[in-house]
mmCIF file of C-alpha atoms in Angstrom:
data_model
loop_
_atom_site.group_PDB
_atom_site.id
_atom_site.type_symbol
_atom_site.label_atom_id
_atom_site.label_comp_id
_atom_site.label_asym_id
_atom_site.label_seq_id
_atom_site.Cartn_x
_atom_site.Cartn_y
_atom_site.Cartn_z
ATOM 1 C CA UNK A 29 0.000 0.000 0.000
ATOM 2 C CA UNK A 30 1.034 3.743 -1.322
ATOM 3 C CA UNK A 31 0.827 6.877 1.373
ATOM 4 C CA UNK A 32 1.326 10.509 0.653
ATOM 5 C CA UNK A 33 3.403 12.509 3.106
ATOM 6 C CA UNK A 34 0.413 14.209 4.752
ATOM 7 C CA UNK A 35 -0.924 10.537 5.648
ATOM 8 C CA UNK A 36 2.220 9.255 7.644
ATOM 9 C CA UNK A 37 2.275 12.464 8.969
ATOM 10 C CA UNK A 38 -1.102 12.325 10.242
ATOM 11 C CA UNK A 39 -0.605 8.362 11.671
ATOM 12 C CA UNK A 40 2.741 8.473 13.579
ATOM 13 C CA UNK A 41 2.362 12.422 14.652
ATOM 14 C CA UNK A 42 5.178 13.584 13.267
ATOM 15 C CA UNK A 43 5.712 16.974 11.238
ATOM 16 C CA UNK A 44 6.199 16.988 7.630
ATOM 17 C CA UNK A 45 9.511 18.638 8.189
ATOM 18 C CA UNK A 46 10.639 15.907 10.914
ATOM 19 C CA UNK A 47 9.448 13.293 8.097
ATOM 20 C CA UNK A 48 11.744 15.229 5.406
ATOM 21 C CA UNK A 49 14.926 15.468 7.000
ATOM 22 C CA UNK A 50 14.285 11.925 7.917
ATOM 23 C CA UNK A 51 14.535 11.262 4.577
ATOM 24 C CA UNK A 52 17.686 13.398 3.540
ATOM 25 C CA UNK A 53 19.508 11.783 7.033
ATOM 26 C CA UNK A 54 18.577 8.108 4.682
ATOM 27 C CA UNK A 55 16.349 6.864 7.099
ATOM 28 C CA UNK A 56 13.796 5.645 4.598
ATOM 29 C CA UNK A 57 14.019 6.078 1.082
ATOM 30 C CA UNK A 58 10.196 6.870 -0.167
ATOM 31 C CA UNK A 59 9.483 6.389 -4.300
ATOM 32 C CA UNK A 60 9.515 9.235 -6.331
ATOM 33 C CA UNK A 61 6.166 9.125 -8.873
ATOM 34 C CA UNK A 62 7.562 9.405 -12.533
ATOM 35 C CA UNK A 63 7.361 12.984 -14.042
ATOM 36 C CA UNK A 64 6.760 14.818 -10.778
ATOM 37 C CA UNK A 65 8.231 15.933 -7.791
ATOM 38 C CA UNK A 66 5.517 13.759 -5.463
ATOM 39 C CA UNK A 67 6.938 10.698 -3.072
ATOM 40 C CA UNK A 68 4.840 7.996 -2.087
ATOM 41 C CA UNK A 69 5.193 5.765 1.297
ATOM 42 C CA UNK A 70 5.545 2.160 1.399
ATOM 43 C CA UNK A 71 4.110 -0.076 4.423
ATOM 44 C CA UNK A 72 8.121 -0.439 5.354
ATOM 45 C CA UNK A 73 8.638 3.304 5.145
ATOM 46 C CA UNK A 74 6.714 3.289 7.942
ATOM 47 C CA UNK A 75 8.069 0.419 9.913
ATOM 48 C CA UNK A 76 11.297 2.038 9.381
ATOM 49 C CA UNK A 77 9.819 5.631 10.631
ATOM 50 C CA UNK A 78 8.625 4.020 13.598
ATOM 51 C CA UNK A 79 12.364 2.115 14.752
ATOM 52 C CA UNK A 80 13.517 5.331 14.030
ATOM 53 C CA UNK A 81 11.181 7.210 16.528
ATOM 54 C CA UNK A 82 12.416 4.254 19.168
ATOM 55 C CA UNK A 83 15.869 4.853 18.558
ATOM 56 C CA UNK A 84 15.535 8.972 18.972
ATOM 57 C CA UNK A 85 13.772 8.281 22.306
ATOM 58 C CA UNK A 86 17.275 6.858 23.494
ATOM 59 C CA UNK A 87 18.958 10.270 22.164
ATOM 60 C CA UNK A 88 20.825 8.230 19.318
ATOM 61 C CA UNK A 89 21.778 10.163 16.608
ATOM 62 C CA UNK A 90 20.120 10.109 13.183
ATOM 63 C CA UNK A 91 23.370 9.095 11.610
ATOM 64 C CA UNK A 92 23.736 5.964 13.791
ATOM 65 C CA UNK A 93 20.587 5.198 13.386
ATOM 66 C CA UNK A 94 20.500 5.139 9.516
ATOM 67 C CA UNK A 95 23.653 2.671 9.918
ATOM 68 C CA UNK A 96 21.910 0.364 12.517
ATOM 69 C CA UNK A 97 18.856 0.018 10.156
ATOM 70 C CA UNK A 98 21.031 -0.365 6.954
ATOM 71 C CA UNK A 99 24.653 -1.388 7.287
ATOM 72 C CA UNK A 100 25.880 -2.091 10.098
ATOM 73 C CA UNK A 101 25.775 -4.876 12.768
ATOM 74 C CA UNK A 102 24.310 -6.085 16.291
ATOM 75 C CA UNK A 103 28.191 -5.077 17.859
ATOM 76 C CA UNK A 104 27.788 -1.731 16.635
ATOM 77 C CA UNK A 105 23.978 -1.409 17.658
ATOM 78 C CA UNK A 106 25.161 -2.348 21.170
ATOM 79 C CA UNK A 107 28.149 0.007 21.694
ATOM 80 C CA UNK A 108 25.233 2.875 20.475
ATOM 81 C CA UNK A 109 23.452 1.705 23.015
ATOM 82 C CA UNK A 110 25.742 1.239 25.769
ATOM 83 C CA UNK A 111 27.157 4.526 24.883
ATOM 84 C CA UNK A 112 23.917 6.174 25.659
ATOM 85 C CA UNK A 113 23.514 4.223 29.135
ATOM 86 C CA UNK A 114 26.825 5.605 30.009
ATOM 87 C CA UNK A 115 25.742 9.132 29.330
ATOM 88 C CA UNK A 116 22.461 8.696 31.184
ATOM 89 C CA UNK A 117 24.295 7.185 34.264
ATOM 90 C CA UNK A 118 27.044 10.203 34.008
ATOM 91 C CA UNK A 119 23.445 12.320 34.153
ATOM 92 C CA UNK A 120 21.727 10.452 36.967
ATOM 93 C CA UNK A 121 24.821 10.717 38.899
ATOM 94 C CA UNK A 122 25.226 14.710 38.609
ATOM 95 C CA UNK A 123 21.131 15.365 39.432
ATOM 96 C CA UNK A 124 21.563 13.572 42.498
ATOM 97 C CA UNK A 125 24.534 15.200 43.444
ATOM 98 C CA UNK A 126 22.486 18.503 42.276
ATOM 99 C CA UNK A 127 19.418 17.168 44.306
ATOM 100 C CA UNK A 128 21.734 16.571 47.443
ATOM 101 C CA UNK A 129 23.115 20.460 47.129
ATOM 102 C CA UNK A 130 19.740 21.971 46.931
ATOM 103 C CA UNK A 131 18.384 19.980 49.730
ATOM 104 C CA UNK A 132 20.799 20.658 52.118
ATOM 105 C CA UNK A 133 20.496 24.790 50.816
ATOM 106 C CA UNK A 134 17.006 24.965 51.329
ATOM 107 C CA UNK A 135 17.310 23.414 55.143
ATOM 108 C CA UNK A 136 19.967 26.066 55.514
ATOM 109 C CA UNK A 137 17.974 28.990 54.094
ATOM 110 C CA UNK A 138 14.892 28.087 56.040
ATOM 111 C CA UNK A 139 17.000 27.837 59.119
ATOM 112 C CA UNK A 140 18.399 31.343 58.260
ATOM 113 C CA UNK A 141 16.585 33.372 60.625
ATOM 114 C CA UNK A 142 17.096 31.525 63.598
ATOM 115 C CA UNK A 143 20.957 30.641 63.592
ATOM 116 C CA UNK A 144 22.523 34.251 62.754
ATOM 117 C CA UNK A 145 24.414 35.161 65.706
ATOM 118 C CA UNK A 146 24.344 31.657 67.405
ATOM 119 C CA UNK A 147 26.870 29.527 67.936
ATOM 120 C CA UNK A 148 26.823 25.143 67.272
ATOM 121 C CA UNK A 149 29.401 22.704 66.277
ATOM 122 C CA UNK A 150 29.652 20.656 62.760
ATOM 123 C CA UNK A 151 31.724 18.256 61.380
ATOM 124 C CA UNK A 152 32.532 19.502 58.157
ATOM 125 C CA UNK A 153 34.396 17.214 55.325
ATOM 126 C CA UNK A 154 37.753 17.860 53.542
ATOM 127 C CA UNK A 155 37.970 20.907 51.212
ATOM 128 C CA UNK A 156 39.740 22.200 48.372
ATOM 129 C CA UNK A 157 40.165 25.695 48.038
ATOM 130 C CA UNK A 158 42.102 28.618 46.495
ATOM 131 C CA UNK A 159 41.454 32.594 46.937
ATOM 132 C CA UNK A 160 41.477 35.216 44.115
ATOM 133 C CA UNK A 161 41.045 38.662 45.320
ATOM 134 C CA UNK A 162 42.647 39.941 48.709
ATOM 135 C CA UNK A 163 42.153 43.464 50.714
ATOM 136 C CA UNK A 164 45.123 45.148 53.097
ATOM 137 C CA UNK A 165 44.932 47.132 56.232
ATOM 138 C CA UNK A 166 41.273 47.763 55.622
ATOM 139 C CA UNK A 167 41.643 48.880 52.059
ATOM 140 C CA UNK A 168 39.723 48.646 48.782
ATOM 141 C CA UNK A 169 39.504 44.575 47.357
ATOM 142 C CA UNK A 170 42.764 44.758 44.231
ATOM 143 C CA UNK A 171 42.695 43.106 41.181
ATOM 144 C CA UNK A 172 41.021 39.773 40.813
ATOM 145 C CA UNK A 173 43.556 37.473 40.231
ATOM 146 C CA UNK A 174 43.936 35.981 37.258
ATOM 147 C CA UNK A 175 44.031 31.936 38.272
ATOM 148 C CA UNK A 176 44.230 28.914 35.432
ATOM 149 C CA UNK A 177 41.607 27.416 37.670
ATOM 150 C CA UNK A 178 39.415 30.158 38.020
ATOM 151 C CA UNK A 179 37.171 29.512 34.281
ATOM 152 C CA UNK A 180 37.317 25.417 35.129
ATOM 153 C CA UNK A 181 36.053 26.066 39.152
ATOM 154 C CA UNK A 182 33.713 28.472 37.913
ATOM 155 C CA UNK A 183 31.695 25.853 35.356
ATOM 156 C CA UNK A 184 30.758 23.409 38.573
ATOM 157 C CA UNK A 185 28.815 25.822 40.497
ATOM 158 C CA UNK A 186 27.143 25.353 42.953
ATOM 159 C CA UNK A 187 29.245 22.595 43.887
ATOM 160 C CA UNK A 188 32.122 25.318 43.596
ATOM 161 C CA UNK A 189 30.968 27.568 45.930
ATOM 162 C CA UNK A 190 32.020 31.523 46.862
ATOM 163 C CA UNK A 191 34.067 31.935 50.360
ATOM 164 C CA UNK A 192 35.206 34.458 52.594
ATOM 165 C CA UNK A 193 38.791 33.828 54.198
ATOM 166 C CA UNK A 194 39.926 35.197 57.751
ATOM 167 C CA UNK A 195 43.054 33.983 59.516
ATOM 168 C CA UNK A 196 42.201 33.260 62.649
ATOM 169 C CA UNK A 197 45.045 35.135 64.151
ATOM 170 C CA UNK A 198 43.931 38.606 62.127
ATOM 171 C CA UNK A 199 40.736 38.325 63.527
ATOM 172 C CA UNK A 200 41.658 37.952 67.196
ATOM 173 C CA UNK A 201 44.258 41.490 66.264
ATOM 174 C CA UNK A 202 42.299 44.956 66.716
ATOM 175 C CA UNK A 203 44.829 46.656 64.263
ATOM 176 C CA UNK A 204 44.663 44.062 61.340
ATOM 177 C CA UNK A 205 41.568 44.160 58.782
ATOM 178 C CA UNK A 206 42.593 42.083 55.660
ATOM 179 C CA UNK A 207 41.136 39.089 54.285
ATOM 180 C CA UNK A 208 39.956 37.328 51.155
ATOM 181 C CA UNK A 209 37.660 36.074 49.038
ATOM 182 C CA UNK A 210 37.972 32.583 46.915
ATOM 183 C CA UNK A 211 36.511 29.458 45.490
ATOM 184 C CA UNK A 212 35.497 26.366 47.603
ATOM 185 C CA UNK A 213 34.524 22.750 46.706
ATOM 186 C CA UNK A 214 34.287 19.259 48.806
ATOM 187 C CA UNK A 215 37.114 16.952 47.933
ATOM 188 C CA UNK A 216 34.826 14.569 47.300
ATOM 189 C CA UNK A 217 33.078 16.517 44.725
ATOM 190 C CA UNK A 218 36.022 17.454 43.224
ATOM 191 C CA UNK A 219 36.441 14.286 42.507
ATOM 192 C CA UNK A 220 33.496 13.368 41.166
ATOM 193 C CA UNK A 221 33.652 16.460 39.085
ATOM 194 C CA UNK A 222 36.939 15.884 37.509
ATOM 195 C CA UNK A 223 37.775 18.968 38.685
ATOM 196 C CA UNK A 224 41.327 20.211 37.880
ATOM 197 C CA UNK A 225 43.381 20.767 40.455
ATOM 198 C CA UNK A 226 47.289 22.895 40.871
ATOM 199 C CA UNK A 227 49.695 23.684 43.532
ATOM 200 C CA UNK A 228 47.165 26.748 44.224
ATOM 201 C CA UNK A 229 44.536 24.802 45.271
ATOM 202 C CA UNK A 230 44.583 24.170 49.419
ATOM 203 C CA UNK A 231 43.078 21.876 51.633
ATOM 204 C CA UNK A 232 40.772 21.796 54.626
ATOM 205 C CA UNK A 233 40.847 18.956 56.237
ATOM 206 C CA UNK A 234 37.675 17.619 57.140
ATOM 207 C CA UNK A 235 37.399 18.179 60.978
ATOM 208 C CA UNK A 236 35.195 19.654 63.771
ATOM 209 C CA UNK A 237 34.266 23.202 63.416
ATOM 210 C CA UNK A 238 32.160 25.896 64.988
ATOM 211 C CA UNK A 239 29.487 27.125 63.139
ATOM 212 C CA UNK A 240 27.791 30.728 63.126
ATOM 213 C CA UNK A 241 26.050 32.806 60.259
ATOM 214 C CA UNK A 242 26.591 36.289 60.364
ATOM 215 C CA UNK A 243 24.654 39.186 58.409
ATOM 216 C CA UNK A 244 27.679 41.837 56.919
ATOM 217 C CA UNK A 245 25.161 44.169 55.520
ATOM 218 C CA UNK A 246 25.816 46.239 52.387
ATOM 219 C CA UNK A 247 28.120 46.284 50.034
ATOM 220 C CA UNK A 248 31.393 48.040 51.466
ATOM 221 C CA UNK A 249 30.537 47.579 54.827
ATOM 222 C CA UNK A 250 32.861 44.780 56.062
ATOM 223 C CA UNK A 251 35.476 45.152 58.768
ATOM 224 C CA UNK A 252 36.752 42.360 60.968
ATOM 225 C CA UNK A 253 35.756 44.050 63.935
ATOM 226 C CA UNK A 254 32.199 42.500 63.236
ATOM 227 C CA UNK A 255 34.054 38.735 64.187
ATOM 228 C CA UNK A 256 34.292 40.282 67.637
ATOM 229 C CA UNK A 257 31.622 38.781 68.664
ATOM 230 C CA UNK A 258 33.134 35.061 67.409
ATOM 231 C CA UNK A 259 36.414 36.095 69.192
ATOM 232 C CA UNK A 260 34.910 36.862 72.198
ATOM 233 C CA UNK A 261 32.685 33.481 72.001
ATOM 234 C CA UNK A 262 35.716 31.289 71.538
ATOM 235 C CA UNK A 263 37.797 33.161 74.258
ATOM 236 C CA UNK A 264 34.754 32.983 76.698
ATOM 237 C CA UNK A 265 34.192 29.197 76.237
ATOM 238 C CA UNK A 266 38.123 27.747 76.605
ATOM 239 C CA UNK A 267 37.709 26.925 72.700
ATOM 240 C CA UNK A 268 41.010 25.973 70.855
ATOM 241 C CA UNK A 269 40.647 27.127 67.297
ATOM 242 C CA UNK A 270 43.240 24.815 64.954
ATOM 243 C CA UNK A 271 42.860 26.365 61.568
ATOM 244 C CA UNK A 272 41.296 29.946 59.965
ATOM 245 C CA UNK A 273 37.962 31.216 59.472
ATOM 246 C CA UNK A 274 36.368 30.368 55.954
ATOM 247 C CA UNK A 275 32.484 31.329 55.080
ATOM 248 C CA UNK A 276 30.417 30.805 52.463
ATOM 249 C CA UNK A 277 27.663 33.256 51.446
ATOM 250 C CA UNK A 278 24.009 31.708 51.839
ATOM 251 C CA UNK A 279 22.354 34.136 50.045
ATOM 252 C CA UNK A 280 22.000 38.441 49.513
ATOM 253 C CA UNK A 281 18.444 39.584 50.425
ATOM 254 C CA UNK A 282 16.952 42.806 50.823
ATOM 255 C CA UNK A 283 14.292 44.126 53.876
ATOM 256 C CA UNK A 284 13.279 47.441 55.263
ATOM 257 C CA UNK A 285 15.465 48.926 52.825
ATOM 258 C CA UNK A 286 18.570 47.298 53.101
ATOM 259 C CA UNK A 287 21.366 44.541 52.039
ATOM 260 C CA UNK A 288 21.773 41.927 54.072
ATOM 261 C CA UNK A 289 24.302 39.268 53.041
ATOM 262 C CA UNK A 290 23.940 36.270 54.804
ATOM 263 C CA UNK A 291 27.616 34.195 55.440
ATOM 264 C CA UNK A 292 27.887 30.943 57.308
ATOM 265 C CA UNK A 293 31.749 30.669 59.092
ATOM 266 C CA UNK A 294 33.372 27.875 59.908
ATOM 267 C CA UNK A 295 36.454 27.615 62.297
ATOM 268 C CA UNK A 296 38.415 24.371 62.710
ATOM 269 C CA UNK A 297 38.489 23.732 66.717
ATOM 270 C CA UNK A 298 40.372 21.490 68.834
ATOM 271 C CA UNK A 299 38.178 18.393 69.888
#
């Protein structure tokens, strides 16, 4: 039996155009009537249209296809296909890493209001890390540095995160009010990631911190003296800090006509 475009178009659902450049990719090969520019449809035109719609619902391409249903043989239909389960896996695995990330940003977002200016202890994991702009003696951020890293880090967020970096000993100084700002990811992640790595890159080992979020306001408004607080908690409870103050910024909101950007710090402490 003989079908016009518009009728296999009409039984499998599929555009005239999608039919068309099924034919140009040699999917099926439809009869052109003598003297005219008309193409009829055979019965197999259609089977053939229909593997083909199977074989697109696995994301193969239209090339491979055309060889699977023409030339080539089972091995070649089964590295396609295996190729395809490899890419869905490599998929699977980042959404649940991406599911994981925005699960545990929510909990801390919801939580917002209630921990900034307390005080808890976390155990956090090991981190890689490397900073990119500093600021001296209270001065104006410099240059962002330019880092090999930097463009790579950058493509994995948010499992590359932004972070604020304090030594613990600047902090705990009245006349000293410099510190930086860098790029932060779990070594695990990392990992998983493929992330690059170079002698820049530091790590955090994972260890037993204290935990606070802190609100630093507006834009311009940071000074360490605002850690007092942290310094004062530490001092107050016999705490042993082992390492320096990193932070990584929850979110930037605004209310009652203001900035508020919302950091949570970690210090390192002595168990």
């Amino acid at each position: 039996m003989a079908y016009r475009i518009g009728e296999v178009s009409k039984l499998l659902g599929l555009p005239v155009e999608t039919i068309r450049y099924y034919e140009k990719e040699q999917i099926i090969a439809p009869k052109r009537q003598e003297n005219s520019d008309y193409r009829t449809y055979e019965t197999w035109d259609i089977f053939f249209l229909m593997e083909c719609m199977r074989y697109r619902s696995f994301d193969i391409s239209l090339k491979d296809i055309s060889k699977m249903l023409h030339n080539d043989s089972l091995d070649f239909f089964v590295e396609r296909i295996g190729f395809k389960q490899q890419v869905i896996d490599e998929k699977l695995r980042y959404y649940q890493m991406l599911e994981r990330k925005i699960s545990a940003y929510k909990d801390k977002l919801a939580s917002l209001p209630y921990n900034v200016g307390c005080y808890w202890f976390v155990n956090t994991p090991e981190y890689r890390y490397f900073t990119y702009v500093r600021r001296e003696d209270g001065d104006h951020y410099g240059e962002v540095e330019e880092k090999p890293l930097f463009p790579h880090w950058l493509k994995q967020i948010p499992f590359v995160e932004f972070t604020h970096h304090i030594s613990f000993a600047d902090i705990a100084d009245p006349c000293i009010d410099r510190d930086a700002w860098g790029l932060c990811v779990e070594s695990a992640d990392a990992a998983l990631l493929n992330l690059p790595l170079n002698a820049e890159v530091q790590i955090r080992p994972a260890s037993l911190c204290l935990c606070t979020v802190m609100d630093l306001g507006d834009y311009g408004n940071l000074t360490l003296r605002q850690f007092d607080p942290l310094v004062a908690y530490i001092r107050d409870h016999g705490i042993v800090p082992e390492g320096d103050v990193i932070g990584k910024i929850l979110t930037r909101v605004h209310a009652d006509g203001k900035m508020h950007r919302y950091i949570e710090y970690t210090i390192p402490v002595r168990k």
